[in-house]
Tab-separated table of C-alpha atoms in Angstrom:
chain	number	residue	atom	x	y	z
A	2	MET	CA	-87.340	177.994	-8.346
A	3	SER	CA	-86.422	173.923	-8.890
A	4	GLU	CA	-82.894	172.626	-8.662
A	5	SER	CA	-82.914	171.740	-12.450
A	6	SER	CA	-83.797	175.335	-13.636
A	7	GLU	CA	-80.357	176.725	-12.000
A	8	LYS	CA	-78.447	174.293	-13.633
A	9	VAL	CA	-75.272	176.218	-15.545
A	10	TYR	CA	-74.978	174.661	-19.260
A	11	PRO	CA	-71.423	175.156	-20.589
A	12	ALA	CA	-71.180	178.297	-22.655
A	13	PRO	CA	-69.712	176.806	-25.983
A	14	SER	CA	-72.892	174.213	-26.119
A	15	VAL	CA	-75.430	177.092	-25.788
A	16	ARG	CA	-73.549	179.329	-28.315
A	17	ARG	CA	-73.877	176.716	-30.757
A	18	LEU	CA	-77.704	175.923	-30.379
A	19	PRO	CA	-78.461	178.795	-32.843
A	20	ILE	CA	-76.217	177.222	-35.516
A	21	TYR	CA	-77.860	173.939	-35.252
A	22	LEU	CA	-81.308	175.886	-35.426
A	23	SER	CA	-80.131	177.861	-38.255
A	24	LEU	CA	-79.518	174.110	-40.429
A	25	LEU	CA	-82.516	172.417	-39.235
A	26	ARG	CA	-84.797	175.219	-40.180
A	27	LYS	CA	-83.230	175.426	-43.364
A	28	MET	CA	-83.372	171.489	-43.786
A	29	ARG	CA	-87.025	171.584	-42.590
A	30	ASP	CA	-88.265	174.276	-45.347
A	31	GLN	CA	-86.549	171.965	-47.914
A	32	GLY	CA	-88.969	169.025	-46.420
A	33	VAL	CA	-86.479	166.923	-44.658
A	34	GLU	CA	-88.064	165.163	-42.102
A	35	GLY	CA	-85.415	163.503	-39.996
A	36	ILE	CA	-81.752	163.656	-39.313
A	37	SER	CA	-78.961	161.969	-37.237
A	38	SER	CA	-76.637	164.008	-34.758
A	39	THR	CA	-73.970	162.641	-37.296
A	40	ARG	CA	-74.974	164.359	-39.848
A	41	ILE	CA	-75.612	167.346	-38.343
A	42	ALA	CA	-71.845	166.819	-37.199
A	43	GLU	CA	-70.686	166.608	-40.871
A	44	GLN	CA	-72.603	169.366	-41.980
A	45	LEU	CA	-71.500	172.177	-39.353
A	46	GLY	CA	-67.717	170.604	-38.909
A	47	LEU	CA	-68.269	169.421	-35.751
A	48	THR	CA	-67.692	165.977	-34.108
A	49	GLY	CA	-70.938	163.653	-33.409
A	50	ILE	CA	-69.956	163.431	-29.605
A	51	GLN	CA	-70.079	167.245	-29.442
A	52	VAL	CA	-73.454	167.254	-31.110
A	53	ARG	CA	-75.065	164.727	-29.183
A	54	LYS	CA	-73.818	166.430	-25.787
A	55	ASP	CA	-75.077	169.942	-26.892
A	56	LEU	CA	-78.400	168.559	-28.254
A	57	ALA	CA	-78.961	166.494	-24.719
A	58	MET	CA	-79.023	169.772	-22.902
A	59	THR	CA	-82.114	170.508	-24.687
A	60	GLY	CA	-83.957	167.124	-23.135
A	61	ILE	CA	-84.446	165.681	-26.663
A	62	VAL	CA	-83.751	161.858	-26.887
A	63	GLY	CA	-82.502	160.403	-29.886
A	64	ARG	CA	-83.597	156.899	-31.345
A	65	PRO	CA	-80.816	154.704	-32.343
A	66	LYS	CA	-80.533	154.318	-36.253
A	67	VAL	CA	-83.480	156.527	-37.021
A	68	GLY	CA	-82.234	159.702	-35.558
A	69	HIS	CA	-83.830	162.842	-34.683
A	70	SER	CA	-87.113	164.328	-35.997
A	71	ILE	CA	-86.279	167.747	-37.386
A	72	HIS	CA	-89.545	169.338	-36.120
A	73	GLU	CA	-89.146	167.973	-32.390
A	74	LEU	CA	-85.377	169.098	-32.566
A	75	ILE	CA	-86.277	172.689	-33.243
A	76	GLU	CA	-89.264	172.691	-30.583
A	77	HIS	CA	-86.678	171.439	-27.953
A	78	ILE	CA	-84.206	173.881	-29.029
A	79	GLU	CA	-86.327	176.902	-29.200
A	80	ARG	CA	-88.014	175.882	-25.960
A	81	PHE	CA	-84.685	175.629	-24.259
A	82	LEU	CA	-83.254	179.012	-25.527
A	83	GLY	CA	-86.717	180.364	-24.435
A	84	TRP	CA	-87.087	181.341	-28.168
A	85	ASP	CA	-90.640	179.292	-28.403
A	86	VAL	CA	-92.485	182.508	-26.957
A	87	GLN	CA	-92.284	185.933	-27.944
A	88	GLN	CA	-89.808	187.760	-25.707
A	89	ASP	CA	-90.439	191.576	-25.595
A	90	ALA	CA	-87.489	193.923	-24.526
A	91	ILE	CA	-86.751	197.478	-24.754
A	92	LEU	CA	-83.447	198.982	-26.319
A	93	ILE	CA	-81.656	201.802	-24.679
A	94	GLY	CA	-79.341	204.189	-26.621
A	95	VAL	CA	-80.602	204.418	-30.334
A	96	GLY	CA	-77.134	205.626	-31.707
A	97	HIS	CA	-75.909	204.052	-34.784
A	98	LEU	CA	-75.490	200.515	-32.998
A	99	GLY	CA	-78.916	200.697	-31.572
A	100	THR	CA	-80.293	201.936	-34.863
A	101	ALA	CA	-78.473	198.660	-36.345
A	102	LEU	CA	-79.957	196.332	-33.709
A	103	LEU	CA	-83.403	197.722	-34.279
A	104	GLY	CA	-83.147	196.768	-38.278
A	105	TYR	CA	-81.547	193.458	-37.248
A	106	LYS	CA	-84.023	190.732	-39.205
A	107	GLY	CA	-82.350	187.857	-37.308
A	108	PHE	CA	-84.295	188.451	-34.344
A	109	LYS	CA	-87.492	187.530	-36.016
A	110	GLN	CA	-86.448	184.238	-35.653
A	111	GLU	CA	-85.276	184.320	-32.444
A	112	ASN	CA	-88.746	185.797	-31.385
A	113	LEU	CA	-87.176	188.956	-30.049
A	114	ASN	CA	-89.534	191.529	-30.103
A	115	ILE	CA	-87.899	195.437	-29.490
A	116	VAL	CA	-91.272	197.319	-28.536
A	117	ALA	CA	-89.864	200.515	-27.223
A	118	THR	CA	-86.551	202.362	-27.264
A	119	PHE	CA	-85.108	205.144	-25.079
A	120	ASP	CA	-82.528	207.794	-25.426
A	121	ASN	CA	-81.510	211.056	-23.732
A	122	SER	CA	-81.310	213.123	-27.181
A	123	PRO	CA	-83.983	215.740	-27.842
A	124	ASP	CA	-83.835	215.098	-31.675
A	125	LYS	CA	-84.869	211.443	-31.209
A	126	ILE	CA	-87.301	211.451	-28.463
A	127	GLY	CA	-91.066	211.632	-29.785
A	128	LYS	CA	-89.843	210.155	-33.030
A	129	LYS	CA	-90.343	206.577	-34.182
A	130	ILE	CA	-86.909	205.105	-35.285
A	131	LEU	CA	-87.293	201.828	-37.698
A	132	GLY	CA	-90.964	201.770	-36.465
A	133	ARG	CA	-90.153	201.892	-32.723
A	134	PRO	CA	-90.944	204.908	-30.506
A	135	VAL	CA	-88.261	206.536	-28.990
A	136	TYR	CA	-89.308	207.760	-25.190
A	137	ALA	CA	-86.869	209.990	-22.853
A	138	MET	CA	-84.770	208.003	-20.273
A	139	LYS	CA	-86.564	209.844	-17.584
A	140	ASP	CA	-89.933	208.388	-18.394
A	141	PHE	CA	-88.202	204.765	-18.143
A	142	ARG	CA	-89.570	203.834	-14.603
A	143	LYS	CA	-93.116	204.730	-15.582
A	144	PHE	CA	-93.161	203.133	-19.036
A	145	MET	CA	-92.216	199.510	-17.543
A	146	ARG	CA	-94.815	199.756	-14.758
A	147	GLY	CA	-96.801	196.652	-15.250
A	148	LYS	CA	-95.589	195.733	-18.874
A	149	GLY	CA	-93.486	192.663	-17.591
A	150	ILE	CA	-90.772	193.282	-19.545
A	151	SER	CA	-87.477	191.541	-18.287
A	152	LEU	CA	-84.995	191.979	-21.010
A	153	ALA	CA	-83.140	195.142	-21.956
A	154	ILE	CA	-80.295	195.993	-24.615
A	155	LEU	CA	-77.951	198.554	-23.659
A	156	THR	CA	-76.359	200.274	-26.450
A	157	VAL	CA	-75.502	203.799	-24.863
A	158	PRO	CA	-72.017	205.083	-24.979
A	159	VAL	CA	-69.895	203.698	-22.240
A	160	GLN	CA	-69.811	206.304	-20.024
A	161	PHE	CA	-73.254	206.039	-19.223
A	162	ALA	CA	-73.481	202.348	-19.098
A	163	GLN	CA	-73.209	201.792	-15.539
A	164	GLU	CA	-75.751	204.618	-14.136
A	165	THR	CA	-78.300	203.403	-17.329
A	166	ALA	CA	-77.916	199.503	-16.123
A	167	GLU	CA	-79.024	200.509	-12.398
A	168	ILE	CA	-81.923	202.638	-13.489
A	169	MET	CA	-82.863	199.436	-15.625
A	170	VAL	CA	-82.550	196.899	-12.798
A	171	LYS	CA	-84.576	199.242	-10.434
A	172	ALA	CA	-87.565	199.389	-13.137
A	173	GLY	CA	-87.266	195.362	-13.207
A	174	ILE	CA	-85.160	194.408	-15.746
A	175	ARG	CA	-83.221	191.031	-15.133
A	176	GLY	CA	-81.422	190.337	-18.043
A	177	ILE	CA	-78.932	192.933	-19.718
A	178	TRP	CA	-77.607	192.483	-23.308
A	179	ASN	CA	-74.657	194.737	-22.759
A	180	PHE	CA	-73.070	196.265	-25.667
A	181	ALA	CA	-70.836	198.731	-23.759
A	182	PRO	CA	-67.419	197.884	-23.346
A	183	ILE	CA	-67.599	197.615	-19.666
A	184	GLN	CA	-68.233	195.164	-16.780
A	185	LEU	CA	-71.485	196.167	-15.594
A	186	GLN	CA	-71.572	196.186	-11.594
A	187	VAL	CA	-74.860	194.633	-10.939
A	188	SER	CA	-76.341	192.169	-8.141
A	189	ASP	CA	-75.606	188.684	-8.847
A	190	GLU	CA	-79.351	187.675	-9.757
A	191	ILE	CA	-79.371	190.118	-12.919
A	192	ILE	CA	-78.120	187.974	-15.803
A	193	VAL	CA	-75.618	190.174	-18.046
A	194	GLU	CA	-74.385	189.163	-21.441
A	195	ASN	CA	-71.904	191.115	-22.908
A	196	VAL	CA	-71.013	191.575	-26.528
A	197	SER	CA	-67.479	192.152	-26.490
A	198	LEU	CA	-65.612	193.415	-29.733
A	199	SER	CA	-62.113	193.718	-28.037
A	200	SER	CA	-62.548	189.759	-27.218
A	201	SER	CA	-63.561	189.123	-30.850
A	202	LEU	CA	-60.952	191.370	-32.179
A	203	ALA	CA	-58.380	189.970	-30.035
A	204	LEU	CA	-59.076	186.259	-31.457
A	205	LEU	CA	-58.702	187.594	-34.921
A	206	THR	CA	-55.471	189.668	-34.912
A	207	GLN	CA	-53.813	187.234	-32.495
A	208	LYS	CA	-54.210	184.637	-35.242
A	209	LEU	CA	-53.227	187.194	-37.773
A	210	SER	CA	-50.176	188.450	-36.331
A	211	HIS	CA	-48.807	184.946	-35.505
A	212	GLN	CA	-49.824	183.846	-38.930
A	213	SER	CA	-47.497	186.357	-40.680
B	13	MET	CA	-43.475	179.987	-41.118
B	14	SER	CA	-42.144	178.276	-37.710
B	15	GLU	CA	-43.834	175.610	-35.880
B	16	SER	CA	-44.259	178.131	-32.942
B	17	SER	CA	-46.311	180.381	-35.073
B	18	GLU	CA	-48.606	178.230	-35.991
B	19	LYS	CA	-49.821	177.128	-32.439
B	20	VAL	CA	-53.428	177.410	-31.903
B	21	TYR	CA	-54.158	179.237	-28.309
B	22	PRO	CA	-57.401	178.623	-26.205
B	23	ALA	CA	-59.994	180.966	-27.575
B	24	PRO	CA	-61.437	181.550	-24.222
B	25	SER	CA	-57.969	182.643	-22.926
B	26	VAL	CA	-57.182	184.814	-25.835
B	27	ARG	CA	-60.773	186.566	-25.382
B	28	ARG	CA	-59.490	187.544	-21.540
B	29	LEU	CA	-56.109	189.431	-22.887
B	30	PRO	CA	-58.039	192.398	-23.584
B	31	ILE	CA	-59.635	192.532	-20.091
B	32	TYR	CA	-56.345	192.343	-18.214
B	33	LEU	CA	-55.108	194.715	-20.637
B	34	SER	CA	-57.883	197.325	-19.795
B	35	LEU	CA	-57.408	196.581	-15.886
B	36	LEU	CA	-53.723	197.012	-16.563
B	37	ARG	CA	-53.742	200.192	-18.317
B	38	LYS	CA	-56.350	201.519	-15.819
B	39	MET	CA	-53.556	200.631	-12.906
B	40	ARG	CA	-50.633	202.180	-15.043
B	41	ASP	CA	-52.399	205.267	-15.663
B	42	GLN	CA	-52.825	205.548	-11.735
B	43	GLY	CA	-49.202	204.923	-11.249
B	44	VAL	CA	-49.153	201.649	-10.067
B	45	GLU	CA	-46.089	199.616	-11.313
B	46	GLY	CA	-46.209	196.226	-10.267
B	47	ILE	CA	-48.996	193.445	-9.769
B	48	SER	CA	-49.477	189.694	-8.953
B	49	SER	CA	-51.349	187.166	-11.034
B	50	THR	CA	-53.298	186.457	-7.634
B	51	ARG	CA	-54.182	190.155	-7.559
B	52	ILE	CA	-55.259	190.356	-11.143
B	53	ALA	CA	-57.516	187.327	-10.525
B	54	GLU	CA	-59.093	188.817	-7.269
B	55	GLN	CA	-59.816	192.354	-9.259
B	56	LEU	CA	-61.625	190.222	-12.521
B	57	GLY	CA	-63.351	187.362	-10.410
B	58	LEU	CA	-61.023	184.797	-11.983
B	59	THR	CA	-58.690	181.899	-10.425
B	60	GLY	CA	-55.046	182.622	-10.069
B	61	ILE	CA	-54.206	179.356	-12.334
B	62	GLN	CA	-56.347	180.628	-15.043
B	63	VAL	CA	-54.705	184.245	-15.018
B	64	ARG	CA	-51.210	182.501	-14.437
B	65	LYS	CA	-51.942	180.123	-17.689
B	66	ASP	CA	-53.475	183.098	-19.527
B	67	LEU	CA	-50.281	185.346	-19.417
B	68	ALA	CA	-47.952	182.575	-19.845
B	69	MET	CA	-49.359	182.213	-23.245
B	70	THR	CA	-47.485	185.828	-24.159
B	71	GLY	CA	-44.450	184.460	-22.966
B	72	ILE	CA	-43.980	186.463	-20.060
B	73	VAL	CA	-42.355	185.191	-16.686
B	74	GLY	CA	-43.433	186.223	-13.164
B	75	ARG	CA	-41.032	186.891	-10.677
B	76	PRO	CA	-42.454	184.717	-7.317
B	77	LYS	CA	-43.198	187.350	-4.456
B	78	VAL	CA	-42.332	190.179	-6.737
B	79	GLY	CA	-45.183	189.635	-9.220
B	80	HIS	CA	-45.257	191.243	-12.898
B	81	SER	CA	-44.004	194.790	-13.912
B	82	ILE	CA	-47.165	196.415	-15.194
B	83	HIS	CA	-45.424	197.947	-18.269
B	84	GLU	CA	-44.175	194.853	-18.881
B	85	LEU	CA	-47.359	192.842	-19.052
B	86	ILE	CA	-49.199	195.457	-21.103
B	87	GLU	CA	-46.040	194.973	-23.781
B	88	HIS	CA	-46.330	191.316	-23.691
B	89	ILE	CA	-49.977	191.552	-23.989
B	90	GLU	CA	-50.044	193.669	-26.877
B	91	ARG	CA	-47.297	192.375	-28.793
B	92	PHE	CA	-49.018	188.724	-28.521
B	93	LEU	CA	-52.325	190.294	-29.714
B	94	GLY	CA	-50.609	192.152	-32.631
B	95	TRP	CA	-51.827	195.635	-30.893
B	96	ASP	CA	-48.197	196.905	-30.385
B	97	VAL	CA	-48.228	197.962	-34.116
B	98	GLN	CA	-50.899	199.977	-35.763
B	99	GLN	CA	-53.112	197.642	-38.114
B	100	ASP	CA	-54.911	199.127	-40.644
B	101	ALA	CA	-58.220	197.634	-41.703
B	102	ILE	CA	-60.865	198.290	-44.509
B	103	LEU	CA	-64.685	198.016	-43.842
B	104	ILE	CA	-67.325	196.964	-46.150
B	105	GLY	CA	-70.688	198.032	-45.649
B	106	VAL	CA	-71.549	201.199	-44.326
B	107	GLY	CA	-75.002	200.745	-43.157
B	108	HIS	CA	-75.935	201.458	-39.470
B	109	LEU	CA	-73.500	198.474	-38.015
B	110	GLY	CA	-70.590	199.589	-40.138
B	111	THR	CA	-71.312	202.968	-39.116
B	112	ALA	CA	-71.481	202.429	-35.391
B	113	LEU	CA	-68.023	200.403	-35.914
B	114	LEU	CA	-66.548	203.693	-37.828
B	115	GLY	CA	-67.205	205.323	-34.380
B	116	TYR	CA	-66.231	202.974	-31.796
B	117	LYS	CA	-63.655	204.600	-29.640
B	118	GLY	CA	-62.280	201.385	-28.375
B	119	PHE	CA	-60.440	200.422	-31.496
B	120	LYS	CA	-58.032	203.546	-30.780
B	121	GLN	CA	-56.382	201.369	-27.891
B	122	GLU	CA	-56.351	198.234	-30.091
B	123	ASN	CA	-54.331	200.179	-32.843
B	124	LEU	CA	-57.075	199.293	-35.436
B	125	ASN	CA	-57.219	201.750	-37.714
B	126	ILE	CA	-59.975	201.698	-40.293
B	127	VAL	CA	-58.566	203.607	-43.198
B	128	ALA	CA	-61.369	203.284	-45.739
B	129	THR	CA	-64.784	201.753	-46.509
B	130	PHE	CA	-66.464	200.085	-49.450
B	131	ASP	CA	-70.181	200.457	-50.456
B	132	ASN	CA	-72.299	199.684	-53.081
B	133	SER	CA	-74.793	202.734	-52.599
B	134	PRO	CA	-74.623	205.855	-54.971
B	135	ASP	CA	-75.742	207.796	-52.071
B	136	LYS	CA	-72.743	207.360	-50.155
B	137	ILE	CA	-69.605	206.490	-52.548
B	138	GLY	CA	-67.627	209.623	-52.788
B	139	LYS	CA	-68.515	210.970	-49.233
B	140	LYS	CA	-66.668	210.692	-46.211
B	141	ILE	CA	-68.422	209.027	-43.171
B	142	LEU	CA	-66.937	209.547	-39.631
B	143	GLY	CA	-63.981	211.087	-41.342
B	144	ARG	CA	-63.295	207.687	-43.469
B	145	PRO	CA	-63.678	208.073	-47.422
B	146	VAL	CA	-66.406	205.671	-49.056
B	147	TYR	CA	-65.217	204.354	-52.420
B	148	ALA	CA	-67.399	201.991	-55.037
B	149	MET	CA	-67.161	198.115	-54.168
B	150	LYS	CA	-66.205	197.920	-57.892
B	151	ASP	CA	-62.955	199.675	-57.116
B	152	PHE	CA	-62.113	197.613	-54.101
B	153	ARG	CA	-58.970	195.635	-56.095
B	154	LYS	CA	-57.819	198.509	-57.392
B	155	PHE	CA	-57.620	200.257	-54.156
B	156	MET	CA	-56.028	197.414	-52.480
B	157	ARG	CA	-53.219	197.048	-54.601
B	158	GLY	CA	-49.815	197.927	-53.112
B	159	LYS	CA	-51.290	198.871	-49.683
B	160	GLY	CA	-50.689	195.455	-47.845
B	161	ILE	CA	-53.908	195.522	-46.090
B	162	SER	CA	-54.942	192.165	-44.657
B	163	LEU	CA	-57.697	192.732	-42.363
B	164	ALA	CA	-61.323	193.774	-43.452
B	165	ILE	CA	-64.267	194.321	-41.350
B	166	LEU	CA	-67.523	193.178	-43.247
B	167	THR	CA	-70.709	194.414	-42.175
B	168	VAL	CA	-72.978	194.324	-45.504
B	169	PRO	CA	-76.368	192.764	-45.376
B	170	VAL	CA	-76.190	188.585	-45.192
B	171	GLN	CA	-77.321	188.231	-48.745
B	172	PHE	CA	-74.084	189.722	-49.864
B	173	ALA	CA	-71.810	188.474	-47.516
B	174	GLN	CA	-70.532	185.594	-49.331
B	175	GLU	CA	-69.692	187.155	-52.625
B	176	THR	CA	-67.885	190.179	-50.921
B	177	ALA	CA	-65.762	187.948	-48.786
B	178	GLU	CA	-64.494	185.925	-51.954
B	179	ILE	CA	-63.757	189.524	-53.588
B	180	MET	CA	-62.077	190.551	-50.415
B	181	VAL	CA	-59.830	187.502	-50.372
B	182	LYS	CA	-58.687	187.752	-54.086
B	183	ALA	CA	-57.862	191.194	-53.479
B	184	GLY	CA	-55.275	190.100	-50.743
B	185	ILE	CA	-57.465	190.189	-47.457
B	186	ARG	CA	-56.313	187.445	-44.828
B	187	GLY	CA	-58.363	188.354	-41.772
B	188	ILE	CA	-62.081	188.908	-42.123
B	189	TRP	CA	-64.039	190.145	-38.936
B	190	ASN	CA	-67.403	188.950	-39.990
B	191	PHE	CA	-70.600	190.632	-38.673
B	192	ALA	CA	-73.109	188.760	-41.039
B	193	PRO	CA	-74.865	185.892	-39.622
B	194	ILE	CA	-73.453	183.583	-41.854
B	195	GLN	CA	-70.683	180.954	-42.039
B	196	LEU	CA	-68.475	182.261	-44.777
B	197	GLN	CA	-66.863	179.746	-47.214
B	198	VAL	CA	-63.187	180.566	-47.769
B	199	SER	CA	-60.222	178.530	-48.060
B	200	ASP	CA	-58.318	177.268	-44.756
B	201	GLU	CA	-55.490	179.949	-44.509
B	202	ILE	CA	-58.069	182.785	-44.395
B	203	ILE	CA	-59.033	183.647	-40.691
B	204	VAL	CA	-62.535	184.506	-40.166
B	205	GLU	CA	-63.762	185.897	-36.777
B	206	ASN	CA	-67.521	185.684	-36.481
B	207	VAL	CA	-69.432	188.204	-34.049
B	208	SER	CA	-72.243	186.022	-33.710
B	209	LEU	CA	-75.165	188.193	-32.110
B	210	SER	CA	-77.457	184.891	-32.045
B	211	SER	CA	-75.202	182.855	-29.938
B	212	SER	CA	-74.811	185.886	-27.690
B	213	LEU	CA	-78.956	186.362	-27.127
B	214	ALA	CA	-78.668	182.466	-26.914
B	215	LEU	CA	-76.769	182.655	-23.724
B	216	LEU	CA	-79.022	185.538	-22.142
B	217	THR	CA	-81.944	184.133	-22.963
B	218	GLN	CA	-81.614	180.733	-22.054
B	219	LYS	CA	-80.356	181.737	-18.560
B	220	LEU	CA	-83.232	184.332	-18.115
B	221	SER	CA	-85.940	181.900	-18.981
B	222	HIS	CA	-84.529	178.887	-17.133
B	223	GLN	CA	-84.634	181.262	-13.891
B	224	SER	CA	-88.242	182.492	-14.190
């Protein structure tokens, strides 16, 4: 692993990249070929400096007065995010939330491909849900062998989240997208990204209650 | 509206408050009565300065050497977030994601009470889903009259999100928890909090692809 590959980028900047991507793809589809960071900033209500800093992370170099080629920008952002190649993932816990994610159309443009799902419910095992097979959790390790899948989406009820995470890591998962409201205890080299509904709700209700 | 009520607090700090709350409640339930910000920081892998700054937002004053009363801390955080009183909300779009949120147990401790849901599907209208009535979207305005509900959860498909947001705002909604992958165009005094799956996934896949 090289020095640069371990670099930590500021989370707010990385979080903005999909927003740029969505704007750039829309413009590309409209036949636009080039754009300046100033114009991107205007369109998204950001500052030019923010946009230039964010885009610089991806390694792209803008040309003064000319701006960026939209095609190149898209390519750089996708490569930086790892969205330039299809990423296979498995999903564990096919309840309502898991099913919602299976049906989420946005993953296509993020090149995320949920290949299989796992659950403990006898009602679901052996069936297909939104086109994906549901396997028994006890077969997880066997399924994973030799597949090279490193990404998992965790949508089990909170009381099963920790033990499930441990099973996942033992079977070779390196990145966990965690939707359970719990801080998972896993070793440092495992990347965990938490989707925290409480934190998001906190931002909303705090503003709302201080407004009224 | 007073000066202070319009104050904007740093989002990362507000996002951390539910995490403190969850730790503090657990300790309270174990019979612990007091805690220092240094100890909170250790427990959560944060710095003492961060914790002190975050807690200071809520207006609580710690006593040197003694620390905080857990009971008071919980009270201050809950009040700051608007979680000290029950907040009624409606949910629009009872698909898989909407249903997942209806079943989400975490909302109880956040004092969020989803009183009713709305949808356009004839299959759902008039039924109850996880205990909540499903009404027709066309009856939204009539339903809202005089109820004083200001919070709505938006879980409709992306192509209906903007028009639904407009209907919501006209009917008195002031805060929108938006799960559709779209930047809603609403007037400035409406508070919108986006749950962006793309941004969250970006953080995960970026780290994962730069690691391997």
